[in-house]
Amino acid sequence: MSLYVAYVLVGLAIAMPVGAITVEMTKQGLKNGFMHGWAVGLGGMTVDVVLVFALYMGLATILAMPIIQLPMWIIGAGFLFLLGLDSIKNADKDITLAGEKVTKSFFTSYRNGLLVAISPGNLVFWVNVFGVVLAKSYNQGESASFLVIAAGILSGILLHDIGLMTIVSVTRKAMSRKMIKTLTMISGVLLICFAGYFIYEFIQGIKMYR
């Protein structure tokens, strides 16, 4: 139990920094409320769970290879750039103010979470940060500890997502349509900035081969 609680805190710490998933969650939460923001988080966690099992089966070694990571960075940049561009272009669409009926489907928000999380650049991040912690435990032959650590980290991420969406859902009640549109455009710009960071990592990786 102490190991589980410790890694719940690790999961919270990992989820705290603003990333592409957090930006997309906040955007959907502001436009359509708690459930749609949380749906993005669930989409991201679906990929995280699959990745945990993949690491358990030894996939971390393959994903950590530079020759595999390089194309993942550039493809990931493309994913995030298109998503950011779409956020800016459609900033004034699908906005549901507090008290209004939501027309956007839950699945659409969940799908957005999957697309952001399945971005190859995001997978590289998890292999380098999340995967190292889990792989170390597994390599030491402690498969039970591996599962406890994985459960702890995923629980921490879930707590972060629920907490963030609670704050966002309360905050949006005081926001106008124009304010939500502006924040949605800012979210799009941030996603494009993340795409730029992925391109930077790709360029740095290319330089290593010179």
C-alpha positions as CSV (number, residue, x, y, z in Angstrom):
1,M,0.0,0.0,0.0
2,S,2.8,2.4,0.8
3,L,4.4,1.7,-2.6
4,Y,1.0,2.3,-4.3
5,V,0.5,5.6,-2.5
6,A,4.0,6.7,-3.3
7,Y,3.5,6.2,-7.0
8,V,0.1,7.8,-6.9
9,L,2.0,11.0,-6.0
10,V,4.5,10.2,-8.8
11,G,1.6,10.0,-11.2
12,L,0.3,13.3,-10.0
13,A,3.7,14.9,-10.4
14,I,4.1,13.5,-13.9
15,A,0.6,14.8,-14.9
16,M,1.0,18.2,-13.4
17,P,3.3,19.8,-16.1
18,V,1.2,21.3,-18.9
19,G,1.3,18.9,-21.9
20,A,-0.7,18.4,-25.1
21,I,-3.3,16.2,-23.3
22,T,-3.8,18.8,-20.6
23,V,-4.3,21.6,-23.2
24,E,-6.8,19.5,-25.1
25,M,-8.6,18.5,-21.9
26,T,-8.9,22.1,-20.8
27,K,-10.1,23.2,-24.2
28,Q,-12.9,20.6,-24.3
29,G,-13.8,21.2,-20.7
30,L,-14.2,24.9,-21.3
31,K,-16.3,24.4,-24.4
32,N,-18.5,21.5,-23.4
33,G,-18.2,20.9,-19.6
34,F,-16.7,18.3,-17.2
35,M,-17.6,15.1,-19.0
36,H,-16.1,16.1,-22.3
37,G,-12.9,17.3,-20.8
38,W,-12.7,14.1,-18.8
39,A,-13.4,12.1,-22.0
40,V,-10.2,13.5,-23.4
41,G,-8.3,12.3,-20.3
42,L,-9.9,8.9,-20.6
43,G,-8.7,8.7,-24.2
44,G,-5.2,9.5,-23.1
45,M,-5.3,7.0,-20.2
46,T,-6.5,4.3,-22.6
47,V,-3.2,4.7,-24.5
48,D,-1.3,4.8,-21.2
49,V,-2.8,1.5,-20.1
50,V,-1.9,-0.1,-23.5
51,L,1.6,1.3,-23.1
52,V,2.0,-0.2,-19.6
53,F,1.2,-3.7,-21.0
54,A,3.5,-3.1,-24.0
55,L,6.3,-2.2,-21.6
56,Y,5.5,-5.3,-19.5
57,M,6.1,-7.3,-22.7
58,G,9.4,-5.6,-23.4
59,L,8.5,-3.0,-26.0
60,A,10.3,-0.2,-24.1
61,T,13.7,-1.4,-25.5
62,I,12.4,-1.1,-29.1
63,L,10.8,2.3,-28.6
64,A,13.9,3.7,-26.9
65,M,16.0,3.1,-30.0
66,P,17.0,6.4,-31.7
67,I,16.2,5.1,-35.1
68,I,12.7,4.5,-34.0
69,Q,12.3,7.7,-32.0
70,L,13.4,10.1,-34.9
71,P,10.4,9.4,-37.2
72,M,8.1,9.3,-34.1
73,W,9.1,12.9,-33.2
74,I,8.3,14.3,-36.7
75,I,5.0,12.4,-37.1
76,G,4.0,13.5,-33.6
77,A,4.7,17.1,-34.6
78,G,2.3,16.7,-37.5
79,F,-0.5,15.3,-35.3
80,L,-0.2,18.2,-32.9
81,F,0.1,20.9,-35.5
82,L,-3.1,19.8,-37.3
83,L,-4.9,19.6,-34.0
84,G,-3.7,23.0,-33.0
85,L,-4.6,24.5,-36.3
86,D,-8.1,23.0,-36.1
87,S,-8.5,24.5,-32.6
88,I,-7.7,28.0,-33.9
89,K,-9.9,27.6,-37.0
90,N,-12.9,26.3,-35.1
91,A,-12.5,28.2,-31.9
92,D,-16.0,29.7,-32.1
93,K,-17.7,26.3,-32.9
94,D,-19.2,23.7,-30.5
95,I,-19.2,26.1,-27.6
96,T,-21.8,25.2,-24.9
97,L,-22.2,27.7,-22.1
98,A,-23.1,26.6,-18.6
99,G,-26.7,25.5,-18.5
100,E,-27.0,24.9,-22.2
101,K,-27.5,21.5,-23.8
102,V,-24.3,19.9,-25.1
103,T,-24.6,18.8,-28.7
104,K,-21.1,17.3,-29.2
105,S,-20.8,13.6,-28.6
106,F,-18.8,12.1,-25.7
107,F,-17.0,9.8,-28.1
108,T,-15.7,12.7,-30.2
109,S,-13.9,14.1,-27.2
110,Y,-12.7,10.6,-26.2
111,R,-11.3,10.2,-29.8
112,N,-9.5,13.5,-29.5
113,G,-7.8,12.3,-26.4
114,L,-6.7,9.1,-28.1
115,L,-5.3,11.0,-31.1
116,V,-3.3,13.3,-28.9
117,A,-2.0,10.5,-26.7
118,I,-1.2,8.2,-29.6
119,S,0.9,10.9,-31.1
120,P,4.3,9.3,-31.5
121,G,6.0,12.2,-29.8
122,N,3.8,11.5,-26.7
123,L,4.8,7.8,-26.8
124,V,8.5,8.9,-26.8
125,F,7.8,11.0,-23.7
126,W,6.2,8.1,-21.8
127,V,9.0,5.7,-22.7
128,N,11.6,8.2,-21.5
129,V,9.8,9.2,-18.3
130,F,7.1,6.7,-17.3
131,G,8.7,3.7,-19.0
132,V,12.0,3.9,-17.2
133,V,10.4,3.8,-13.8
134,L,8.3,0.7,-14.7
135,A,10.9,-1.0,-16.7
136,K,13.4,-0.8,-13.8
137,S,11.0,-2.6,-11.5
138,Y,10.2,-5.2,-14.1
139,N,13.8,-5.9,-15.0
140,Q,14.6,-6.6,-11.3
141,G,12.1,-9.5,-11.5
142,E,9.5,-7.8,-9.3
143,S,6.5,-8.3,-11.6
144,A,4.1,-7.7,-8.7
145,S,5.8,-4.4,-7.8
146,F,5.6,-3.5,-11.5
147,L,1.8,-3.8,-11.5
148,V,1.5,-1.9,-8.2
149,I,3.7,0.9,-9.5
150,A,1.7,1.0,-12.8
151,A,-1.6,1.1,-10.9
152,G,-0.3,3.9,-8.7
153,I,0.9,6.1,-11.5
154,L,-2.3,5.6,-13.5
155,S,-4.4,6.4,-10.4
156,G,-2.3,9.6,-9.9
157,I,-3.0,10.7,-13.5
158,L,-6.7,10.0,-13.1
159,L,-6.9,12.1,-9.9
160,H,-5.1,14.9,-11.7
161,D,-7.6,14.7,-14.6
162,I,-10.6,14.8,-12.3
163,G,-9.2,17.6,-10.3
164,L,-8.4,19.7,-13.3
165,M,-11.8,19.2,-14.9
166,T,-13.5,20.1,-11.7
167,I,-11.7,23.4,-11.6
168,V,-12.4,24.0,-15.3
169,S,-16.1,23.1,-15.0
170,V,-16.5,25.6,-12.1
171,T,-14.5,28.3,-13.8
172,R,-16.5,28.1,-17.1
173,K,-19.7,29.1,-15.3
174,A,-18.4,32.7,-15.1
175,M,-17.1,32.8,-18.7
176,S,-18.7,34.3,-21.8
177,R,-18.6,32.7,-25.2
178,K,-16.0,35.3,-26.3
179,M,-13.7,34.3,-23.4
180,I,-14.0,30.6,-24.1
181,K,-13.3,31.3,-27.8
182,T,-10.1,33.2,-26.9
183,L,-8.9,30.5,-24.5
184,T,-9.6,27.9,-27.2
185,M,-7.4,29.8,-29.7
186,I,-4.7,30.0,-27.0
187,S,-4.9,26.3,-26.6
188,G,-4.4,25.8,-30.3
189,V,-1.3,28.0,-30.3
190,L,0.1,26.0,-27.4
191,L,-0.5,22.7,-29.3
192,I,1.4,24.2,-32.3
193,C,4.2,25.2,-29.9
194,F,4.4,21.6,-28.7
195,A,4.6,20.6,-32.4
196,G,7.5,23.0,-32.7
197,Y,9.2,21.4,-29.7
198,F,8.9,17.9,-31.3
199,I,10.5,19.2,-34.5
200,Y,13.3,20.6,-32.4
201,E,13.9,17.2,-30.8
202,F,13.8,15.7,-34.3
203,I,16.5,18.1,-35.5
204,Q,18.6,17.4,-32.4
205,G,18.4,13.7,-33.1
206,I,19.5,14.2,-36.7
207,K,22.5,16.2,-35.6
208,M,23.7,13.2,-33.5
209,Y,24.0,11.1,-36.6
210,R,26.3,13.7,-38.4
